[in-house]
CSV table of C-alpha atoms and ligand atoms in Angstrom, one decimal:
chain,number,residue,atom,x,y,z
A,1,MET,CA,-14.1,-22.3,11.6
A,2,ASN,CA,-13.6,-24.3,14.8
A,3,PHE,CA,-11.8,-21.7,16.9
A,4,THR,CA,-12.6,-18.3,18.4
A,5,LYS,CA,-10.5,-15.4,19.6
A,6,ASP,CA,-10.8,-16.9,23.1
A,7,SER,CA,-8.7,-19.9,21.9
A,8,PHE,CA,-5.8,-17.4,22.0
A,9,GLY,CA,-6.3,-16.4,25.6
A,10,PRO,CA,-7.3,-13.1,27.2
A,11,ASN,CA,-4.0,-11.2,26.7
A,12,PHE,CA,-3.6,-11.7,23.0
A,13,SER,CA,-3.2,-8.4,21.1
A,14,TRP,CA,-5.4,-8.2,18.0
A,15,GLY,CA,-4.8,-5.2,15.8
A,16,VAL,CA,-4.2,-3.6,12.4
A,17,SER,CA,-1.0,-2.1,10.8
A,18,THR,CA,-0.2,0.8,8.6
A,19,ALA,CA,2.9,2.9,7.6
A,20,ALA,CA,3.2,6.7,7.4
A,21,TYR,CA,4.2,7.0,3.7
A,22,GLN,CA,1.5,4.6,2.6
A,23,ILE,CA,-1.4,6.5,4.1
A,24,GLU,CA,-0.6,10.0,5.3
A,25,GLY,CA,-0.3,12.1,2.1
A,26,ALA,CA,0.3,15.8,3.0
A,27,TRP,CA,3.8,15.2,1.7
A,28,ASN,CA,4.9,18.8,1.8
A,29,GLU,CA,2.5,20.3,4.3
A,30,ASP,CA,3.2,22.0,7.7
A,31,GLY,CA,6.9,22.0,7.4
A,32,LYS,CA,7.5,18.4,6.5
A,33,GLY,CA,10.7,17.7,4.6
A,34,PRO,CA,10.9,15.4,1.6
A,35,SER,CA,11.7,11.7,2.2
A,36,VAL,CA,13.4,9.3,-0.1
A,37,TRP,CA,9.9,7.9,-1.0
A,38,ASP,CA,8.6,11.4,-1.9
A,39,VAL,CA,11.6,11.8,-4.3
A,40,PHE,CA,11.5,8.3,-5.7
A,41,SER,CA,7.8,8.1,-6.4
A,42,ASN,CA,7.8,11.6,-8.0
A,43,THR,CA,10.5,10.5,-10.4
A,44,LYS,CA,9.3,9.3,-13.7
A,45,GLY,CA,9.2,5.5,-14.3
A,46,LYS,CA,9.8,4.4,-10.7
A,47,THR,CA,6.4,3.2,-9.7
A,48,HIS,CA,3.3,1.6,-11.3
A,49,LYS,CA,1.8,4.2,-13.6
A,50,GLY,CA,4.0,6.9,-11.9
A,51,GLN,CA,1.7,6.9,-8.9
A,52,ASN,CA,2.9,8.5,-5.7
A,53,GLY,CA,2.0,9.0,-2.0
A,54,ASN,CA,1.5,12.8,-2.2
A,55,ILE,CA,-2.2,12.5,-1.2
A,56,SER,CA,-2.7,8.7,-0.7
A,57,CYS,CA,-5.4,8.1,2.0
A,58,ASP,CA,-5.0,11.7,3.2
A,59,PHE,CA,-4.7,10.2,6.7
A,60,TYR,CA,-3.0,13.5,7.8
A,61,HIS,CA,-6.3,15.3,7.5
A,62,ARG,CA,-8.7,12.3,8.0
A,63,TYR,CA,-7.1,10.5,10.9
A,64,GLU,CA,-9.9,11.2,13.2
A,65,HIS,CA,-12.5,9.7,10.9
A,66,ASP,CA,-10.3,6.7,10.2
A,67,LEU,CA,-9.7,6.1,13.9
A,68,SER,CA,-13.4,6.4,14.6
A,69,ILE,CA,-14.0,3.6,12.0
A,70,MET,CA,-11.3,1.6,13.8
A,71,GLN,CA,-13.0,2.1,17.1
A,72,GLY,CA,-16.4,1.2,15.6
A,73,LEU,CA,-14.9,-2.1,14.5
A,74,GLY,CA,-13.7,-2.8,18.0
A,75,ILE,CA,-10.0,-2.8,17.0
A,76,ARG,CA,-8.0,-2.2,20.1
A,77,ASN,CA,-4.4,-2.1,18.8
A,78,TYR,CA,-3.1,0.1,16.1
A,79,ARG,CA,0.4,-0.2,14.7
A,80,PHE,CA,1.6,2.8,12.7
A,81,SER,CA,4.9,4.5,11.8
A,82,LEU,CA,6.3,8.0,12.3
A,83,SER,CA,7.5,9.9,9.3
A,84,TRP,CA,11.1,11.0,10.2
A,85,SER,CA,11.1,14.0,7.9
A,86,ARG,CA,7.7,15.2,9.2
A,87,ILE,CA,9.3,15.3,12.7
A,88,ILE,CA,12.8,16.4,11.7
A,89,PRO,CA,12.6,17.8,8.2
A,90,ASN,CA,16.3,17.6,7.4
A,91,GLY,CA,16.7,14.3,9.3
A,92,ILE,CA,19.0,15.9,11.8
A,93,GLY,CA,18.7,19.4,13.5
A,94,GLU,CA,15.5,21.4,14.0
A,95,VAL,CA,12.4,19.6,15.1
A,96,ASN,CA,9.1,20.5,13.4
A,97,THR,CA,6.5,21.3,16.0
A,98,LYS,CA,3.6,20.8,13.6
A,99,GLY,CA,4.9,17.2,12.9
A,100,ILE,CA,5.0,16.5,16.7
A,101,ASP,CA,1.5,18.0,17.1
A,102,PHE,CA,0.1,15.7,14.4
A,103,TYR,CA,1.4,12.6,16.1
A,104,ASN,CA,0.3,13.9,19.4
A,105,ARG,CA,-3.2,14.2,18.0
A,106,VAL,CA,-3.1,10.7,16.5
A,107,ILE,CA,-1.9,9.2,19.8
A,108,ASP,CA,-4.4,11.1,21.9
A,109,THR,CA,-7.3,10.2,19.6
A,110,CYS,CA,-6.3,6.5,19.8
A,111,LEU,CA,-6.2,6.7,23.5
A,112,ASN,CA,-9.6,8.5,23.7
A,113,TYR,CA,-11.0,5.7,21.6
A,114,GLY,CA,-9.5,3.0,23.7
A,115,ILE,CA,-7.0,2.0,21.0
A,116,GLU,CA,-3.5,1.2,22.1
A,117,PRO,CA,-0.8,2.8,19.9
A,118,TRP,CA,2.0,0.6,18.7
A,119,ILE,CA,4.7,2.8,17.1
A,120,THR,CA,7.1,1.7,14.3
A,121,LEU,CA,10.0,4.2,14.4
A,122,TYR,CA,11.2,3.5,10.8
A,123,HIS,CA,9.1,2.2,8.0
A,124,TRP,CA,11.3,3.1,5.0
A,125,ASP,CA,10.9,6.8,4.6
A,126,LEU,CA,14.4,8.2,5.2
A,127,PRO,CA,14.7,12.0,5.1
A,128,HIS,CA,15.9,13.0,1.6
A,129,GLU,CA,18.5,15.3,3.1
A,130,LEU,CA,20.2,12.3,4.8
A,131,GLU,CA,20.1,10.3,1.6
A,132,LYS,CA,22.1,13.1,-0.1
A,133,LYS,CA,24.8,12.3,2.4
A,134,GLY,CA,24.7,8.6,1.5
A,135,GLY,CA,21.6,7.6,3.6
A,136,TRP,CA,21.9,4.1,5.1
A,137,THR,CA,25.3,3.5,3.4
A,138,ASN,CA,26.8,6.2,5.6
A,139,ARG,CA,27.8,5.0,9.1
A,140,GLU,CA,26.7,8.4,10.5
A,141,VAL,CA,23.2,7.1,10.1
A,142,ILE,CA,23.6,5.5,13.5
A,143,ASP,CA,23.9,9.0,15.1
A,144,TRP,CA,21.1,10.5,13.0
A,145,PHE,CA,18.8,7.6,13.8
A,146,ALA,CA,19.7,7.7,17.5
A,147,ASN,CA,18.8,11.3,17.7
A,148,PHE,CA,15.5,10.7,15.9
A,149,VAL,CA,14.6,7.9,18.3
A,150,GLN,CA,15.4,10.1,21.3
A,151,VAL,CA,13.2,12.9,19.9
A,152,CYS,CA,10.3,10.5,19.4
A,153,VAL,CA,10.5,8.7,22.7
A,154,SER,CA,10.9,12.0,24.6
A,155,HIS,CA,7.7,13.4,23.0
A,156,PHE,CA,5.5,10.3,22.9
A,157,GLY,CA,7.0,7.9,25.4
A,158,GLY,CA,4.7,9.0,28.2
A,159,ARG,CA,1.7,7.7,26.4
A,160,VAL,CA,3.0,5.0,24.1
A,161,LYS,CA,4.2,1.7,25.6
A,162,HIS,CA,4.8,-0.4,22.5
A,163,TRP,CA,7.7,0.5,20.2
A,164,MET,CA,9.1,-1.2,17.1
A,165,VAL,CA,12.5,0.0,15.9
A,166,LEU,CA,12.6,-1.0,12.2
A,167,ASN,CA,10.2,-2.4,9.7
A,168,GLU,CA,11.7,-5.2,7.6
A,169,PRO,CA,15.4,-4.2,7.3
A,170,LEU,CA,16.0,-6.7,4.6
A,171,VAL,CA,13.4,-5.2,2.3
A,172,PHE,CA,14.4,-1.6,2.5
A,173,THR,CA,18.1,-2.4,2.2
A,174,GLY,CA,17.6,-5.2,-0.4
A,175,ALA,CA,15.0,-3.4,-2.6
A,176,GLY,CA,16.3,0.1,-1.9
A,177,TYR,CA,20.1,-0.3,-2.0
A,178,PHE,CA,20.8,-3.5,-4.0
A,179,LEU,CA,18.0,-4.0,-6.5
A,180,GLY,CA,17.1,-0.3,-6.9
A,181,ILE,CA,13.4,-1.0,-7.2
A,182,HIS,CA,12.4,0.9,-4.0
A,183,ALA,CA,13.6,4.2,-2.7
A,184,PRO,CA,16.3,5.5,-2.9
A,185,GLY,CA,16.8,3.3,-6.0
A,186,LYS,CA,20.5,2.5,-5.4
A,187,LYS,CA,22.0,-0.7,-6.7
A,188,GLY,CA,24.9,-3.1,-6.1
A,189,LEU,CA,26.4,-5.2,-3.4
A,190,LYS,CA,28.7,-2.5,-2.0
A,191,ASN,CA,25.7,-0.3,-1.2
A,192,PHE,CA,23.7,-3.3,0.1
A,193,PHE,CA,26.3,-4.5,2.6
A,194,ALA,CA,26.9,-1.0,4.0
A,195,ALA,CA,23.2,-0.2,4.3
A,196,ALA,CA,22.4,-3.6,5.8
A,197,HIS,CA,25.2,-3.4,8.4
A,198,HIS,CA,24.2,0.1,9.5
A,199,ALA,CA,20.5,-0.9,9.6
A,200,ALA,CA,21.4,-3.9,11.8
A,201,LEU,CA,23.4,-1.6,14.1
A,202,CYS,CA,20.5,0.8,14.3
A,203,GLN,CA,18.1,-2.0,15.0
A,204,ALA,CA,19.9,-2.9,18.2
A,205,GLU,CA,20.9,0.7,19.1
A,206,GLY,CA,17.3,1.9,18.7
A,207,GLY,CA,16.2,-0.8,21.1
A,208,ARG,CA,18.8,0.2,23.7
A,209,ILE,CA,17.8,3.9,23.5
A,210,VAL,CA,14.1,3.2,23.9
A,211,ARG,CA,14.8,0.9,26.9
A,212,SER,CA,17.1,3.5,28.5
A,213,MET,CA,14.4,6.1,28.2
A,214,LEU,CA,11.3,3.9,29.1
A,215,SER,CA,11.9,1.4,31.8
A,216,ASP,CA,8.5,-0.1,31.3
A,217,GLY,CA,8.4,0.1,27.5
A,218,HIS,CA,7.5,-3.0,25.4
A,219,ILE,CA,10.2,-3.0,22.8
A,220,GLY,CA,10.6,-4.9,19.6
A,221,THR,CA,11.5,-4.8,15.9
A,222,THR,CA,10.1,-6.5,12.8
A,223,PHE,CA,11.3,-8.9,10.2
A,224,SER,CA,9.9,-10.0,6.8
A,225,CYS,CA,10.0,-13.8,6.5
A,226,SER,CA,8.8,-16.7,4.3
A,227,SER,CA,9.2,-20.4,4.4
A,228,ILE,CA,11.8,-21.5,1.9
A,229,HIS,CA,11.2,-24.9,0.3
A,230,PRO,CA,13.4,-26.7,-2.2
A,231,PHE,CA,12.0,-27.2,-5.7
A,232,SER,CA,13.1,-30.9,-5.6
A,233,PRO,CA,14.5,-33.2,-2.9
A,234,SER,CA,17.9,-33.1,-4.7
A,235,LYS,CA,20.9,-32.1,-2.7
A,236,ASN,CA,21.6,-29.1,-4.9
A,237,ASP,CA,18.1,-27.6,-4.5
A,238,GLU,CA,18.2,-28.2,-0.8
A,239,MET,CA,21.5,-26.4,-0.5
A,240,ALA,CA,20.1,-23.6,-2.7
A,241,ALA,CA,17.0,-23.3,-0.4
A,242,LYS,CA,19.3,-23.1,2.6
A,243,ARG,CA,21.3,-20.2,1.1
A,244,VAL,CA,18.1,-18.3,0.3
A,245,ASP,CA,16.8,-18.9,3.8
A,246,VAL,CA,20.0,-17.3,5.2
A,247,LEU,CA,19.4,-14.2,3.1
A,248,LEU,CA,15.6,-13.9,3.5
A,249,ASN,CA,15.1,-15.1,7.1
A,250,ARG,CA,18.3,-15.1,9.1
A,251,LEU,CA,20.3,-12.1,8.1
A,252,PHE,CA,19.0,-9.6,10.5
A,253,VAL,CA,17.6,-11.6,13.4
A,254,GLU,CA,20.8,-13.6,14.1
A,255,PRO,CA,23.1,-10.6,14.8
A,256,LEU,CA,20.3,-9.2,17.0
A,257,ALA,CA,20.2,-12.5,18.8
A,258,GLY,CA,24.0,-12.2,19.5
A,259,LEU,CA,24.9,-14.9,16.9
A,260,GLY,CA,26.6,-12.6,14.4
A,261,TYR,CA,25.9,-12.7,10.7
A,262,PRO,CA,25.3,-16.3,9.4
A,263,VAL,CA,28.5,-16.2,7.3
A,264,HIS,CA,29.2,-19.9,7.6
A,265,ASP,CA,26.0,-20.8,5.7
A,266,LEU,CA,26.5,-18.2,3.0
A,267,LYS,CA,30.0,-17.2,1.9
A,268,LEU,CA,28.7,-14.1,0.2
A,269,LEU,CA,28.2,-12.5,3.6
A,270,GLN,CA,32.0,-12.3,4.0
A,271,ARG,CA,31.6,-9.0,2.3
A,272,PHE,CA,30.3,-7.6,5.6
A,273,GLU,CA,34.1,-7.4,6.4
A,274,GLU,CA,34.3,-4.3,4.3
A,275,VAL,CA,32.0,-2.4,6.7
A,276,VAL,CA,32.2,-4.1,10.1
A,277,LYS,CA,34.4,-2.4,12.6
A,278,ASP,CA,36.0,-3.7,15.8
A,279,GLY,CA,33.4,-4.1,18.6
A,280,ASP,CA,30.4,-4.1,16.2
A,281,GLU,CA,29.5,-7.7,16.9
A,282,GLN,CA,28.5,-6.8,20.5
A,283,LYS,CA,26.7,-3.7,19.3
A,284,LEU,CA,24.6,-5.7,16.9
A,285,ALA,CA,23.0,-7.7,19.8
A,286,PHE,CA,20.0,-6.6,21.9
A,287,ASP,CA,17.5,-8.6,23.9
A,288,MET,CA,14.3,-7.2,22.5
A,289,ASP,CA,11.1,-7.8,24.6
A,290,PHE,CA,9.5,-9.1,21.4
A,291,ILE,CA,10.2,-9.6,17.7
A,292,GLY,CA,7.5,-9.1,15.1
A,293,ILE,CA,7.3,-11.4,12.1
A,294,GLN,CA,5.6,-10.3,8.9
A,295,ASN,CA,4.6,-13.3,6.8
A,296,TYR,CA,2.7,-13.3,3.5
A,297,THR,CA,3.8,-16.3,1.5
A,298,ARG,CA,6.5,-19.0,0.9
A,299,GLU,CA,9.2,-19.3,-1.7
A,300,ILE,CA,10.2,-22.4,-3.8
A,301,VAL,CA,13.9,-22.3,-4.6
A,302,ALA,CA,16.0,-24.3,-7.1
A,303,SER,CA,19.8,-24.2,-7.6
A,304,SER,CA,20.9,-22.1,-10.5
A,305,ARG,CA,24.3,-21.8,-12.1
A,306,LEU,CA,23.2,-18.6,-13.8
A,307,THR,CA,22.7,-16.6,-10.6
A,308,PRO,CA,26.2,-15.9,-9.3
A,309,LEU,CA,27.0,-15.5,-5.6
A,310,ILE,CA,23.8,-17.1,-4.3
A,311,TRP,CA,23.5,-19.8,-7.0
A,312,ALA,CA,19.8,-20.1,-6.5
A,313,LYS,CA,16.6,-18.9,-8.1
A,314,VAL,CA,13.1,-18.5,-6.9
A,315,ILE,CA,10.5,-20.3,-9.0
A,316,GLU,CA,7.7,-17.8,-9.3
A,317,ALA,CA,4.3,-18.9,-8.1
A,318,ASN,CA,2.6,-18.2,-11.4
A,319,LYS,CA,4.8,-20.8,-13.0
A,320,ARG,CA,3.7,-23.4,-10.5
A,321,LYS,CA,-0.1,-23.3,-11.1
A,322,VAL,CA,-0.9,-22.5,-7.5
A,323,GLU,CA,-3.3,-20.0,-6.1
A,324,THR,CA,-1.9,-16.5,-5.7
A,325,THR,CA,-2.8,-13.1,-4.4
A,326,GLU,CA,-2.8,-10.0,-6.6
A,327,MET,CA,0.9,-9.5,-5.7
A,328,GLY,CA,1.6,-12.9,-7.4
A,329,TRP,CA,2.4,-14.4,-4.0
A,330,GLU,CA,1.4,-18.0,-3.4
A,331,VAL,CA,-1.4,-18.6,-0.9
A,332,TYR,CA,0.3,-20.9,1.6
A,333,PRO,CA,-1.1,-20.6,5.1
A,334,GLU,CA,1.4,-23.1,6.7
A,335,SER,CA,4.2,-20.6,6.1
A,336,MET,CA,2.9,-18.7,9.1
A,337,TYR,CA,3.2,-21.7,11.4
A,338,GLU,CA,6.6,-22.6,10.1
A,339,MET,CA,8.0,-19.1,10.6
A,340,LEU,CA,6.6,-18.8,14.1
A,341,LEU,CA,8.3,-22.0,15.0
A,342,LYS,CA,11.5,-21.0,13.4
A,343,PHE,CA,11.8,-17.5,14.9
A,344,SER,CA,10.8,-18.8,18.3
A,345,LYS,CA,14.0,-20.8,18.4
A,346,TYR,CA,15.9,-17.5,19.1
A,347,LYS,CA,15.8,-17.8,22.8
A,348,ASN,CA,16.7,-14.2,23.9
A,349,PHE,CA,13.4,-12.7,22.8
A,350,LYS,CA,10.5,-13.4,25.2
A,351,GLU,CA,7.6,-13.0,22.8
A,352,ILE,CA,6.7,-13.1,19.1
A,353,LEU,CA,4.0,-11.2,17.5
A,354,VAL,CA,2.7,-11.3,13.9
A,355,THR,CA,3.0,-7.6,13.2
A,356,GLU,CA,1.8,-7.9,9.6
A,357,ASN,CA,-0.2,-10.4,7.6
A,358,GLY,CA,-2.8,-9.9,4.9
A,359,ALA,CA,-3.6,-10.2,1.2
A,360,ALA,CA,-4.3,-8.1,-1.9
A,361,PHE,CA,-7.2,-9.3,-4.0
A,362,PRO,CA,-9.1,-7.4,-6.6
A,363,ASP,CA,-12.1,-5.9,-4.8
A,364,ILE,CA,-15.4,-5.1,-6.4
A,365,LEU,CA,-17.4,-2.3,-4.8
A,366,GLU,CA,-21.1,-2.9,-5.7
A,367,ASN,CA,-24.0,-1.0,-4.0
A,368,GLY,CA,-21.7,0.1,-1.2
A,369,VAL,CA,-20.6,-3.5,-0.4
A,370,ILE,CA,-17.4,-5.4,-1.0
A,371,ARG,CA,-17.8,-9.2,-0.7
A,372,ASP,CA,-14.1,-10.0,-0.3
A,373,VAL,CA,-14.5,-13.7,0.5
A,374,LYS,CA,-10.9,-14.5,-0.5
A,375,ARG,CA,-9.4,-12.1,1.9
A,376,LYS,CA,-11.6,-13.3,4.8
A,377,ASP,CA,-10.6,-16.9,4.0
A,378,PHE,CA,-7.0,-16.0,3.7
A,379,LEU,CA,-7.0,-14.3,7.1
A,380,THR,CA,-8.9,-17.2,8.7
A,381,GLN,CA,-6.5,-19.8,7.5
A,382,LYS,CA,-3.5,-17.7,8.6
A,383,ILE,CA,-4.9,-17.1,12.0
A,384,GLN,CA,-5.6,-20.8,12.3
A,385,GLN,CA,-1.8,-21.4,11.7
A,386,VAL,CA,-1.0,-18.8,14.4
A,387,LEU,CA,-3.2,-20.8,16.8
A,388,ARG,CA,-1.5,-24.0,15.7
A,389,ALA,CA,1.9,-22.5,16.6
A,390,LYS,CA,0.6,-21.3,19.9
A,391,GLN,CA,-0.7,-24.7,20.7
A,392,SER,CA,2.8,-26.1,19.8
A,393,GLY,CA,4.2,-24.0,22.6
A,394,VAL,CA,5.3,-20.8,20.7
A,395,ASN,CA,4.8,-17.7,22.9
A,396,VAL,CA,3.0,-15.7,20.2
A,397,THR,CA,1.1,-12.8,21.8
A,398,GLY,CA,-0.4,-10.8,19.0
A,399,TYR,CA,-1.6,-10.6,15.4
A,400,PHE,CA,-1.9,-7.4,13.3
A,401,VAL,CA,-3.7,-7.4,9.9
A,402,TRP,CA,-1.9,-5.6,7.0
A,403,SER,CA,-3.7,-3.3,6.5
A,404,PHE,CA,-6.4,-1.2,8.0
A,405,THR,CA,-7.2,0.7,4.8
A,406,ASP,CA,-6.2,0.3,1.2
A,407,ASN,CA,-3.1,2.4,0.6
A,408,PHE,CA,-0.1,3.1,-1.5
A,409,GLU,CA,1.7,-0.2,-2.0
A,410,TRP,CA,5.2,1.2,-2.7
A,411,ALA,CA,6.4,0.6,-6.3
A,412,GLU,CA,3.1,-1.2,-7.0
A,413,GLY,CA,1.2,2.0,-6.5
A,414,TYR,CA,-2.6,1.8,-5.7
A,415,ARG,CA,-3.4,-1.4,-7.6
A,416,PRO,CA,-3.0,-4.0,-4.9
A,417,ARG,CA,-5.6,-3.4,-2.2
A,418,PHE,CA,-4.7,-4.9,1.2
A,419,GLY,CA,-7.3,-3.1,3.4
A,420,LEU,CA,-10.0,-4.3,5.6
A,421,VAL,CA,-11.5,-0.9,4.6
A,422,HIS,CA,-11.8,0.1,1.0
A,423,VAL,CA,-10.6,3.6,-0.1
A,424,ASP,CA,-11.9,5.3,-3.2
A,425,PHE,CA,-8.8,7.4,-4.0
A,426,GLU,CA,-10.8,9.9,-6.1
A,427,THR,CA,-13.4,10.8,-3.4
A,428,GLN,CA,-11.6,9.5,-0.3
A,429,GLN,CA,-14.8,7.6,0.5
A,430,ARG,CA,-14.2,4.7,3.0
A,431,THR,CA,-16.2,1.5,2.8
A,432,ILE,CA,-15.8,-1.3,5.3
A,433,LYS,CA,-15.2,-4.6,3.4
A,434,ASP,CA,-16.9,-7.8,4.4
A,435,SER,CA,-13.5,-9.0,5.7
A,436,GLY,CA,-13.4,-5.9,8.0
A,437,ARG,CA,-16.8,-6.8,9.4
A,438,TRP,CA,-15.7,-10.4,9.8
A,439,PHE,CA,-12.5,-9.4,11.6
A,440,SER,CA,-14.4,-7.1,13.8
A,441,GLY,CA,-16.9,-9.8,14.8
A,442,PHE,CA,-14.0,-12.3,15.4
A,443,ILE,CA,-12.1,-10.0,17.8
A,444,ARG,CA,-15.0,-8.5,19.7
A,445,ASP,CA,-15.1,-9.2,23.4
A,446,ASP,CA,-18.7,-10.3,23.2
A,447,SER,CA,-18.2,-12.6,20.2
B,1,FCB,C1,5.4,-5.5,3.8
B,1,FCB,C2,5.6,-4.0,4.2
B,1,FCB,C3,4.3,-3.2,4.2
B,1,FCB,C4,3.4,-3.6,3.0
B,1,FCB,C5,3.2,-5.1,2.9
B,1,FCB,C6,2.3,-5.6,1.8
B,1,FCB,O1,6.6,-5.9,3.3
B,1,FCB,O2,6.1,-3.9,5.5
B,1,FCB,O3,4.6,-1.8,4.1
B,1,FCB,O4,3.9,-3.1,1.8
B,1,FCB,O5,4.5,-5.7,2.8
């Protein structure tokens, strides 16, 4: 490795990321209301082996221990999300003091340990009571969300500077309201376009609310993204790749950047007309202080007459004889560089951060040690691509590993392990993996 953390300059934020539903457990304790993920994962047949996040890493009770491990590793930035239904059990209305107390304790513990909290307001766990009213497909979600954001900022804004509005809107609307493979398990284009438009409006509105309440806040939102490469140099495959790029990479960032939905490059998006109201185009735009990109892999795309509307298909990595992670995602470090360059072209955001990056590999715990060389190599190569982008002039200012501990990987359950710290889900024992020790050494001030 021919670079150190100093190659990134003194103000670069190195950190780790988690999400409430994936780690907290305590799903029905201390007044918490159910979220769509509580309901979905406790419904038969929805997740790998019927697993759920009812207990997960039990972070709700073990946060202090976990944060002390984080501190011991010298990690100075922690991105985590707030569970909406722990704070407002019905989504709207009464605030649950015990939920507020919990996040106060987490924030205070971080600050005592010299760890800067970075809050994601929404990481996919909509209150179930709101889903009963249509959830993200109901335009009223804009008011429900605005109220939630105000409650959070009014309680935590004095101590938390860094805020992210949404986590990967394409994934929770696409997987949750179109494909039905994530909570709440709805399907179809009608649901998708309604949910996507309302999420895009909330993304900007959330930013406006945080800024109006915190003049010195550092405000952003996050996007999933992957390089999209054509299967062959043929015109058809190139056009197919371009259409998939619109859907996977451009759909949510462009309206935020004031460019509107990229309808001209994907006719299917004309269906937004069903839900867009007069004046919405302005409301979709907001000049975030930063955007967070979350990059794991790339996609290879071929044209396909069998896939209506998008006329393209993704050629799975396992059919291409390439190295993959346990998620079946191709290991392709350059995707990080390509995405940083691509997203830096949107001029109205001052900074870009990598708010998630990491890999699941099968870990073997032997005599208290996990020699996860593949994860360490994966992270090293990705970080090198971040440096390459920085040296090409991209204002990339941070990098967060997904994830701090192993956790509940949504519909995939507990099988994929992304952590720098191993969790034995039977005993709740934590074991720092070799990759965790390596990351710790890499980011330490004295390294
Ligand atoms: C991202 C999600 C995160 C985690 C990783 C592996 O899409 O934001 O919660 O599941 O993928």
